[in-house]
mmCIF file of C-alpha atoms in Angstrom:
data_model
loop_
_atom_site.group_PDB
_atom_site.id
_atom_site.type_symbol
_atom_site.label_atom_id
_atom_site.label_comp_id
_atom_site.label_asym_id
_atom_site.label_seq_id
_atom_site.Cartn_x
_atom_site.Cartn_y
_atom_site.Cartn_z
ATOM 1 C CA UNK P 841 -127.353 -29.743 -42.887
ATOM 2 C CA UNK P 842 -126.332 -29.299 -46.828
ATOM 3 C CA UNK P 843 -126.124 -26.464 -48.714
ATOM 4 C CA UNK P 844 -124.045 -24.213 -50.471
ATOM 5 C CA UNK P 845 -120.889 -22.219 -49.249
ATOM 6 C CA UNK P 846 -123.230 -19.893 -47.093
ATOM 7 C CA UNK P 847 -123.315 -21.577 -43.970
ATOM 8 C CA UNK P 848 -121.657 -18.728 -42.181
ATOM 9 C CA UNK P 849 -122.947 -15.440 -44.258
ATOM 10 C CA UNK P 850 -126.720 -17.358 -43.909
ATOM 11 C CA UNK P 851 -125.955 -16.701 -39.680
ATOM 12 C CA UNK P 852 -126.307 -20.351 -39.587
ATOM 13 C CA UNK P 853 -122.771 -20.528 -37.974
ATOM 14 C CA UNK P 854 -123.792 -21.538 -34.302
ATOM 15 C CA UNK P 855 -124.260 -25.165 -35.865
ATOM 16 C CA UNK P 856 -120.248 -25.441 -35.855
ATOM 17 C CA UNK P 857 -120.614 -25.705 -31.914
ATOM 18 C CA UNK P 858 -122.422 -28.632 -32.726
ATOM 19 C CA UNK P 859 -120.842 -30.428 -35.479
ATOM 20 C CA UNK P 860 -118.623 -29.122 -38.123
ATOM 21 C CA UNK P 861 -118.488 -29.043 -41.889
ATOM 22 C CA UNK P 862 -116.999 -32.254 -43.369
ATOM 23 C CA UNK P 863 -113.891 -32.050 -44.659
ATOM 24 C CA UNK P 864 -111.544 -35.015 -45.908
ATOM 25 C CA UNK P 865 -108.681 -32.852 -47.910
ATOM 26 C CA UNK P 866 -105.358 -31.087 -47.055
ATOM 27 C CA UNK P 867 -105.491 -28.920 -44.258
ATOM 28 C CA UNK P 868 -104.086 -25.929 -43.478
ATOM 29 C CA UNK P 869 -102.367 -23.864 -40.583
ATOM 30 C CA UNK P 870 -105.587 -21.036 -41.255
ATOM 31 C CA UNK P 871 -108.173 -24.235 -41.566
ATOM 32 C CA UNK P 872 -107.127 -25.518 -38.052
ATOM 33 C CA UNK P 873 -107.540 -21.531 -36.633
ATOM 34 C CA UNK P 874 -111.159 -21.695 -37.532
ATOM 35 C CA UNK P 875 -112.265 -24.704 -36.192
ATOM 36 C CA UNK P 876 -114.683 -25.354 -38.070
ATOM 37 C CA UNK P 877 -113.351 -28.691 -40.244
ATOM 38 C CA UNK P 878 -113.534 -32.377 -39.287
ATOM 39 C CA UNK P 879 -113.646 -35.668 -40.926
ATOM 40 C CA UNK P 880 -117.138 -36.269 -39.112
ATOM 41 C CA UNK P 881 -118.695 -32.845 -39.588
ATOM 42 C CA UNK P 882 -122.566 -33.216 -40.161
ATOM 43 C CA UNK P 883 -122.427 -29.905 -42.129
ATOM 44 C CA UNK P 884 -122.067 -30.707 -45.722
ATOM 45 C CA UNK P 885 -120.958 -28.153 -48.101
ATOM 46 C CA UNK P 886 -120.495 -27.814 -51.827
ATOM 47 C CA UNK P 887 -121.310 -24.961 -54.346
ATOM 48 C CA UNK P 888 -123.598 -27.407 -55.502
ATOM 49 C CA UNK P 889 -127.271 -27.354 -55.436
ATOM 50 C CA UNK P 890 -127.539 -30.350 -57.879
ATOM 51 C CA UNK P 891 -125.164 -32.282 -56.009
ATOM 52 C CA UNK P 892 -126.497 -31.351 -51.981
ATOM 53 C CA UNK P 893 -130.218 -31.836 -52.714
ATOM 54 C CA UNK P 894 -129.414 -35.096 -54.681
ATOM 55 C CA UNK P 895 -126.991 -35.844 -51.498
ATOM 56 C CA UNK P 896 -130.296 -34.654 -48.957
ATOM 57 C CA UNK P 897 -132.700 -36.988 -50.668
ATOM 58 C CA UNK P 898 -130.294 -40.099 -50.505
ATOM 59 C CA UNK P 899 -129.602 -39.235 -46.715
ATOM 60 C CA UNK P 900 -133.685 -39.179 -45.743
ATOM 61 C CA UNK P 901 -134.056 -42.388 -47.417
ATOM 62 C CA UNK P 902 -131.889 -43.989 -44.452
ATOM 63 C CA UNK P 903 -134.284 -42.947 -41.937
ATOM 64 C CA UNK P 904 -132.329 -40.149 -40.523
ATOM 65 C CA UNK P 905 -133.069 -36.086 -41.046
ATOM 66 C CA UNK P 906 -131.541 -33.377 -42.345
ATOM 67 C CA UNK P 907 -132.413 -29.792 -43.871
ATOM 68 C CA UNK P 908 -131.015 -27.750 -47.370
ATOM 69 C CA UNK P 909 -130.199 -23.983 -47.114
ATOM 70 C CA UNK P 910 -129.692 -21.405 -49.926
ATOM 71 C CA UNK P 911 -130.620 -18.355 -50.808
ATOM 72 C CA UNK P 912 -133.903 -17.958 -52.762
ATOM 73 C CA UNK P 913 -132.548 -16.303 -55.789
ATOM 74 C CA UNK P 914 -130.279 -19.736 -56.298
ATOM 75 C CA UNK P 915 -132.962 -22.185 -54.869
ATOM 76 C CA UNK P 916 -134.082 -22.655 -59.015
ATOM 77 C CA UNK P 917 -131.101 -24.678 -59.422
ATOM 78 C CA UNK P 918 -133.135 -27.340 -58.366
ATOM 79 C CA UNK P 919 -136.403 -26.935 -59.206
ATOM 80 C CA UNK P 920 -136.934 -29.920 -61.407
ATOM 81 C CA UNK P 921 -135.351 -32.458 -58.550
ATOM 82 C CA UNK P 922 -138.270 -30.935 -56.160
ATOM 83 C CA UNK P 923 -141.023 -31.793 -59.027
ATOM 84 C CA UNK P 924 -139.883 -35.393 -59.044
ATOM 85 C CA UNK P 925 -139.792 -35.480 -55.372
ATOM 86 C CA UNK P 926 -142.683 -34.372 -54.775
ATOM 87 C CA UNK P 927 -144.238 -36.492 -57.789
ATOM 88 C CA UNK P 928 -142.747 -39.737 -55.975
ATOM 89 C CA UNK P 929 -143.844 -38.164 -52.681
ATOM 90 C CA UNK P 930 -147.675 -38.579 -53.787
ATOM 91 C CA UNK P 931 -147.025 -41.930 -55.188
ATOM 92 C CA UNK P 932 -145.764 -43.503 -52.012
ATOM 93 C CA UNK P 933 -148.449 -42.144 -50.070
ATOM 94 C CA UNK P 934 -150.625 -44.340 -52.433
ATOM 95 C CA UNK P 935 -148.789 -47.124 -51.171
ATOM 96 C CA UNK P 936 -149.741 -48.562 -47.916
ATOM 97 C CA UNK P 937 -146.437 -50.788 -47.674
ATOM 98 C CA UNK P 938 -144.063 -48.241 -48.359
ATOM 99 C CA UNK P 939 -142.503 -46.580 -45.109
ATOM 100 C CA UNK P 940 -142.790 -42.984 -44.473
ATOM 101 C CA UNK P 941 -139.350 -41.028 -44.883
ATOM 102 C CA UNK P 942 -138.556 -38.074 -43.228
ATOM 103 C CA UNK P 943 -139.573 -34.525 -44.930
ATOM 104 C CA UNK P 944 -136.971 -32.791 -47.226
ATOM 105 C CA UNK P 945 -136.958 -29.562 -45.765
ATOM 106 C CA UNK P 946 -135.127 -26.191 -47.496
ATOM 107 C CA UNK P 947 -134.758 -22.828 -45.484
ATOM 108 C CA UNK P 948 -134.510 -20.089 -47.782
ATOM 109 C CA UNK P 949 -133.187 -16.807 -46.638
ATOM 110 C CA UNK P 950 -131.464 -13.464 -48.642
ATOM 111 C CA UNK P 951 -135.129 -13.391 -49.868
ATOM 112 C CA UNK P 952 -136.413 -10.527 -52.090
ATOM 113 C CA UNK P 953 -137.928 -8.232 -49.694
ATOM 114 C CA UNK P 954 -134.671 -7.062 -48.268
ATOM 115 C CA UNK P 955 -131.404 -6.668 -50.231
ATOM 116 C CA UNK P 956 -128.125 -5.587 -49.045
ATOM 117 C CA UNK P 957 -125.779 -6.176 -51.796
ATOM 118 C CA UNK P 958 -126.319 -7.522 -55.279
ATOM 119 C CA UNK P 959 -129.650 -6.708 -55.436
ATOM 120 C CA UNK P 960 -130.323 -7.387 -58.745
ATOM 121 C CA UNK P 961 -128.655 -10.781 -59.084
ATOM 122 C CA UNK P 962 -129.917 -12.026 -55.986
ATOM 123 C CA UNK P 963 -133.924 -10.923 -56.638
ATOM 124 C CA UNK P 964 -136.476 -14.344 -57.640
ATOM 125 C CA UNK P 965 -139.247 -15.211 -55.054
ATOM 126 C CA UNK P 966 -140.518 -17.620 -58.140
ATOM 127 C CA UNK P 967 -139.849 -20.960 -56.308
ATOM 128 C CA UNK P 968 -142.746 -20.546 -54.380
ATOM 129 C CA UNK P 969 -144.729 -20.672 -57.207
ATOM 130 C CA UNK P 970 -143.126 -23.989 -58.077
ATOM 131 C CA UNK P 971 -143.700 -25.593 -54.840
ATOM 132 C CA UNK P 972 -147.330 -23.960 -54.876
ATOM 133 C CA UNK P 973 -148.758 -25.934 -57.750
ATOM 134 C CA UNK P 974 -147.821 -28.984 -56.108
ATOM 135 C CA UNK P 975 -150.406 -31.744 -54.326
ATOM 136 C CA UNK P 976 -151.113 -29.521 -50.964
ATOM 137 C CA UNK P 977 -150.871 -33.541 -49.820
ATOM 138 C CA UNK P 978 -146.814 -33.374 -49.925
ATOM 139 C CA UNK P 979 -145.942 -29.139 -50.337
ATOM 140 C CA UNK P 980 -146.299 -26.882 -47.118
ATOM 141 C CA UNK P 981 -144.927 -23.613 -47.055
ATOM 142 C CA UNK P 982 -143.712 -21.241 -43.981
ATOM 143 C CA UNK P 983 -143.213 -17.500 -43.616
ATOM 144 C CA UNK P 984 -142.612 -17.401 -40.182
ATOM 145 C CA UNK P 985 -142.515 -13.645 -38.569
ATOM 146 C CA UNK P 986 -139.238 -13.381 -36.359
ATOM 147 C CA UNK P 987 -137.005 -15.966 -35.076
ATOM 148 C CA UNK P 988 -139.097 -17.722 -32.327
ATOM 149 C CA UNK P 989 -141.901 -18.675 -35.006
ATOM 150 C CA UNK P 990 -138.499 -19.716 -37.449
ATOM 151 C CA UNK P 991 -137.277 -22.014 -34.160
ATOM 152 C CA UNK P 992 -141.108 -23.557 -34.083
ATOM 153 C CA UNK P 993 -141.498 -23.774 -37.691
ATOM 154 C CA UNK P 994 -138.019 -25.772 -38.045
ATOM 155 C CA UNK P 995 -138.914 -28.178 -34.732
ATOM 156 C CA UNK P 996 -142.488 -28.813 -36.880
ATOM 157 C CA UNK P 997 -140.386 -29.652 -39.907
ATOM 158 C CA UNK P 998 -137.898 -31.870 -38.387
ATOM 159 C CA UNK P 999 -139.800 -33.749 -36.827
ATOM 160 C CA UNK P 1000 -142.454 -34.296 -39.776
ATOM 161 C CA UNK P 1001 -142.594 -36.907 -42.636
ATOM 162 C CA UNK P 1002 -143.486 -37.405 -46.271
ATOM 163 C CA UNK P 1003 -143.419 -33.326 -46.578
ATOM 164 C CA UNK P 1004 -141.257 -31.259 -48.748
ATOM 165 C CA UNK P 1005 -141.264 -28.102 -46.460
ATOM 166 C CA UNK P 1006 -139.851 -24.973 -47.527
ATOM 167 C CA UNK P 1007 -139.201 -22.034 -45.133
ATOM 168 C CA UNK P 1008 -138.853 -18.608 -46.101
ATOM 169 C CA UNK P 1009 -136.884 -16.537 -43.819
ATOM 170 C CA UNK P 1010 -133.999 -13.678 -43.908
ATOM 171 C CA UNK P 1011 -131.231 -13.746 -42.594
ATOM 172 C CA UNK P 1012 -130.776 -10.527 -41.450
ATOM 173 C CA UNK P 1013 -131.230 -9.195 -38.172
ATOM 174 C CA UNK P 1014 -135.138 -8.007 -37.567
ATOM 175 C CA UNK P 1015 -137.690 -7.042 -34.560
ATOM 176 C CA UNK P 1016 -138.372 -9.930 -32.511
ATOM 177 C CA UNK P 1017 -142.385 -9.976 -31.733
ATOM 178 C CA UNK P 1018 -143.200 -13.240 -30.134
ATOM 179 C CA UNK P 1019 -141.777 -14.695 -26.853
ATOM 180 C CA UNK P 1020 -141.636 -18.545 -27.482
ATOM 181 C CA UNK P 1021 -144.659 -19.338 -25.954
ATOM 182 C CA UNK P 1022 -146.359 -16.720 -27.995
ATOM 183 C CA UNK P 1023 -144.715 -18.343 -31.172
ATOM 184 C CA UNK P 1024 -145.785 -22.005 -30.619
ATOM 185 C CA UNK P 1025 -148.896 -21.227 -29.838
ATOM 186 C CA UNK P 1026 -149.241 -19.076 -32.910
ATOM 187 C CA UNK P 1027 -147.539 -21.507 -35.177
ATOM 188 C CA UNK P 1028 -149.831 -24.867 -33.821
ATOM 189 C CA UNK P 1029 -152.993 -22.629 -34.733
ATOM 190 C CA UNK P 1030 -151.490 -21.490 -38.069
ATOM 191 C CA UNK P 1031 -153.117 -18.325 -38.241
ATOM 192 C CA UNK P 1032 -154.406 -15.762 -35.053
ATOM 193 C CA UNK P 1033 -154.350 -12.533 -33.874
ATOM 194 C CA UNK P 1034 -151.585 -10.390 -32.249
ATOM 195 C CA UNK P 1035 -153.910 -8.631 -29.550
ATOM 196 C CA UNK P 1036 -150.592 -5.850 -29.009
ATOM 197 C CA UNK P 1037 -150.664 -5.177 -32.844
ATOM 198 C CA UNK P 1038 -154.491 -5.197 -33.306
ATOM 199 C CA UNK P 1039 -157.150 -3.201 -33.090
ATOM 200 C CA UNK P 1040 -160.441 -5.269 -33.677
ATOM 201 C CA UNK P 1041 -161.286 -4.311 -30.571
ATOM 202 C CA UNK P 1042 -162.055 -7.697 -28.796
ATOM 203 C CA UNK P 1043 -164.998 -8.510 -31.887
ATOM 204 C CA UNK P 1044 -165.038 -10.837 -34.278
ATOM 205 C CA UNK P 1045 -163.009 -9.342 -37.539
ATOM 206 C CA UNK P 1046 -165.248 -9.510 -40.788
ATOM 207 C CA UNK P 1047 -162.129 -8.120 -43.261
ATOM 208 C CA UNK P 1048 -158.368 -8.965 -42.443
ATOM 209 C CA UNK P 1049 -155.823 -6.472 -44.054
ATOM 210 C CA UNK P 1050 -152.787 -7.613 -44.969
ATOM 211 C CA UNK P 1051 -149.589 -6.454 -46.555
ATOM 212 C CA UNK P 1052 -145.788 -6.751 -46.876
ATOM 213 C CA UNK P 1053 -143.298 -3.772 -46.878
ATOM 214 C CA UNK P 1054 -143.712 -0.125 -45.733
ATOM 215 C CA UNK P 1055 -145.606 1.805 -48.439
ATOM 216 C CA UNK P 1056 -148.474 -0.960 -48.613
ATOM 217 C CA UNK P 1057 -148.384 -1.011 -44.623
ATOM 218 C CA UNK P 1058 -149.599 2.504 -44.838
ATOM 219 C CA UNK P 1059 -152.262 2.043 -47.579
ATOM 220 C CA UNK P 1060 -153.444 -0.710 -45.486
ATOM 221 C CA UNK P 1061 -153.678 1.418 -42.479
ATOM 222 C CA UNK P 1062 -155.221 3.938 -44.296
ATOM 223 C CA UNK P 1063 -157.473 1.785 -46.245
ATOM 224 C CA UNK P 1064 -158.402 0.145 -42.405
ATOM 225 C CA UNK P 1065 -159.572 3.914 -41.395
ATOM 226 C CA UNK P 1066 -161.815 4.735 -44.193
ATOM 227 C CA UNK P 1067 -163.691 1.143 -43.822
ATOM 228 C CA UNK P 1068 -163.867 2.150 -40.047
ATOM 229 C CA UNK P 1069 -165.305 5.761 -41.144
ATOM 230 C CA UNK P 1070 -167.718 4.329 -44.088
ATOM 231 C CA UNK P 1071 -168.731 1.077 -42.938
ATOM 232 C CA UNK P 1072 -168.740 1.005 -39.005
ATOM 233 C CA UNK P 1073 -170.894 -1.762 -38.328
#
């Protein structure tokens, strides 16, 4: 896992009862308290994002996996090493010869929809836009809706090659909708309905509303009546 020093505020702590965060320096009486420090730690942290995704690519091309957290305001930082991985991503699947590597995979949480501190510094849900305009042949993107469809998401990831995969998810507490079941079966379709949360009735849907945050949740709803009242068939 590489990123920058947010292992712990990202939540992302339960991976030190795993593996810890490499550390080859001085150590100190507080540093041995934590626990969370070893020469062989698989967590690798710098306040880098140059240095970590440079570090993630080189690591993939052994064969092995990993995954890059930060927070989407300071995912820019490395915009330009994602175009030229993904440009030499769509080369090498031109080339029959050349091994597939494993997919370079970022999480990005403290997204834009929900700030608690430092709003305005920490506001830019433009890398999306940067990975959108990419070949769809080496870009996927994931907005997985609570943590069960996150845990599916990151399995499909992991376990995927020649990808650059980004996942967009906070990393603060929300409603949990899907039991895991639910969630893989939701995430392997890509796309279904949520027979609790609907209200098609059991028919075929001929308009799909969606929408993101509370006010356009209501217009949606709202808008969903009036089609019911105008157009019922």
């Amino acid at each position: 896992m590489f990123g920058p020093d947010e292992t712990t505020s990202n939540r992302l702590n339960a991976l030190y009862e795993a593996t810890k965060k490499t550390w080859l320096a001085e150590y100190f009486p507080e540093d041995a308290d934590e626990g969370e420090l070893a020469t062989d730690g698989r967590v690798m942290e710098m306040l880098s994002e140059h240095t970590l995704e440079g570090w993630l690519e080189g690591y993939l091309l052994t064969g092995r996996h990993g995954f890059f957290a930060s927070y989407e305001s300071f995912i820019h930082v490395i915009d330009s090493m994602i175009n030229q991985h993904a440009k030499w991503l769509e080369k090498c699947n031109e080339l029959p010869w050349r091994a597939k590597v494993s997919s370079l995979n970022l999480l990005i949480t403290a997204l834009v929809w929900r700030q608690d501190h430092n709003g305005f510094t920490h506001q830019d849900p433009g890398f999306l836009d940067v990975v959108a305009n990419k070949s769809p042949d080496v870009t996927r993107i994931y907005l997985p809706p609570d943590a069960n469809s996150l845990l599916s998401v990151a399995d499909h990831c992991l376990r995927s090659v020649n990808y650059i995969n980004v996942i967009v998810a906070d990393k603060q507490v929300h409603l949990q909708y899907l039991d895991m079941d639910a969630a893989i079966q939701h995430c392997t379709k890509g796309a279904g309905i949520w027979n609790w949360a609907s209200n098609d009735q059991g028919a075929e849907p001929d308009v799909v509303m969606a929408s993101c945050g509370d006010i356009p949740t209501f217009e949606s709803l709202a808008a969903t009546a009036l089609l019911r009242q105008h157009l019922p068939t």
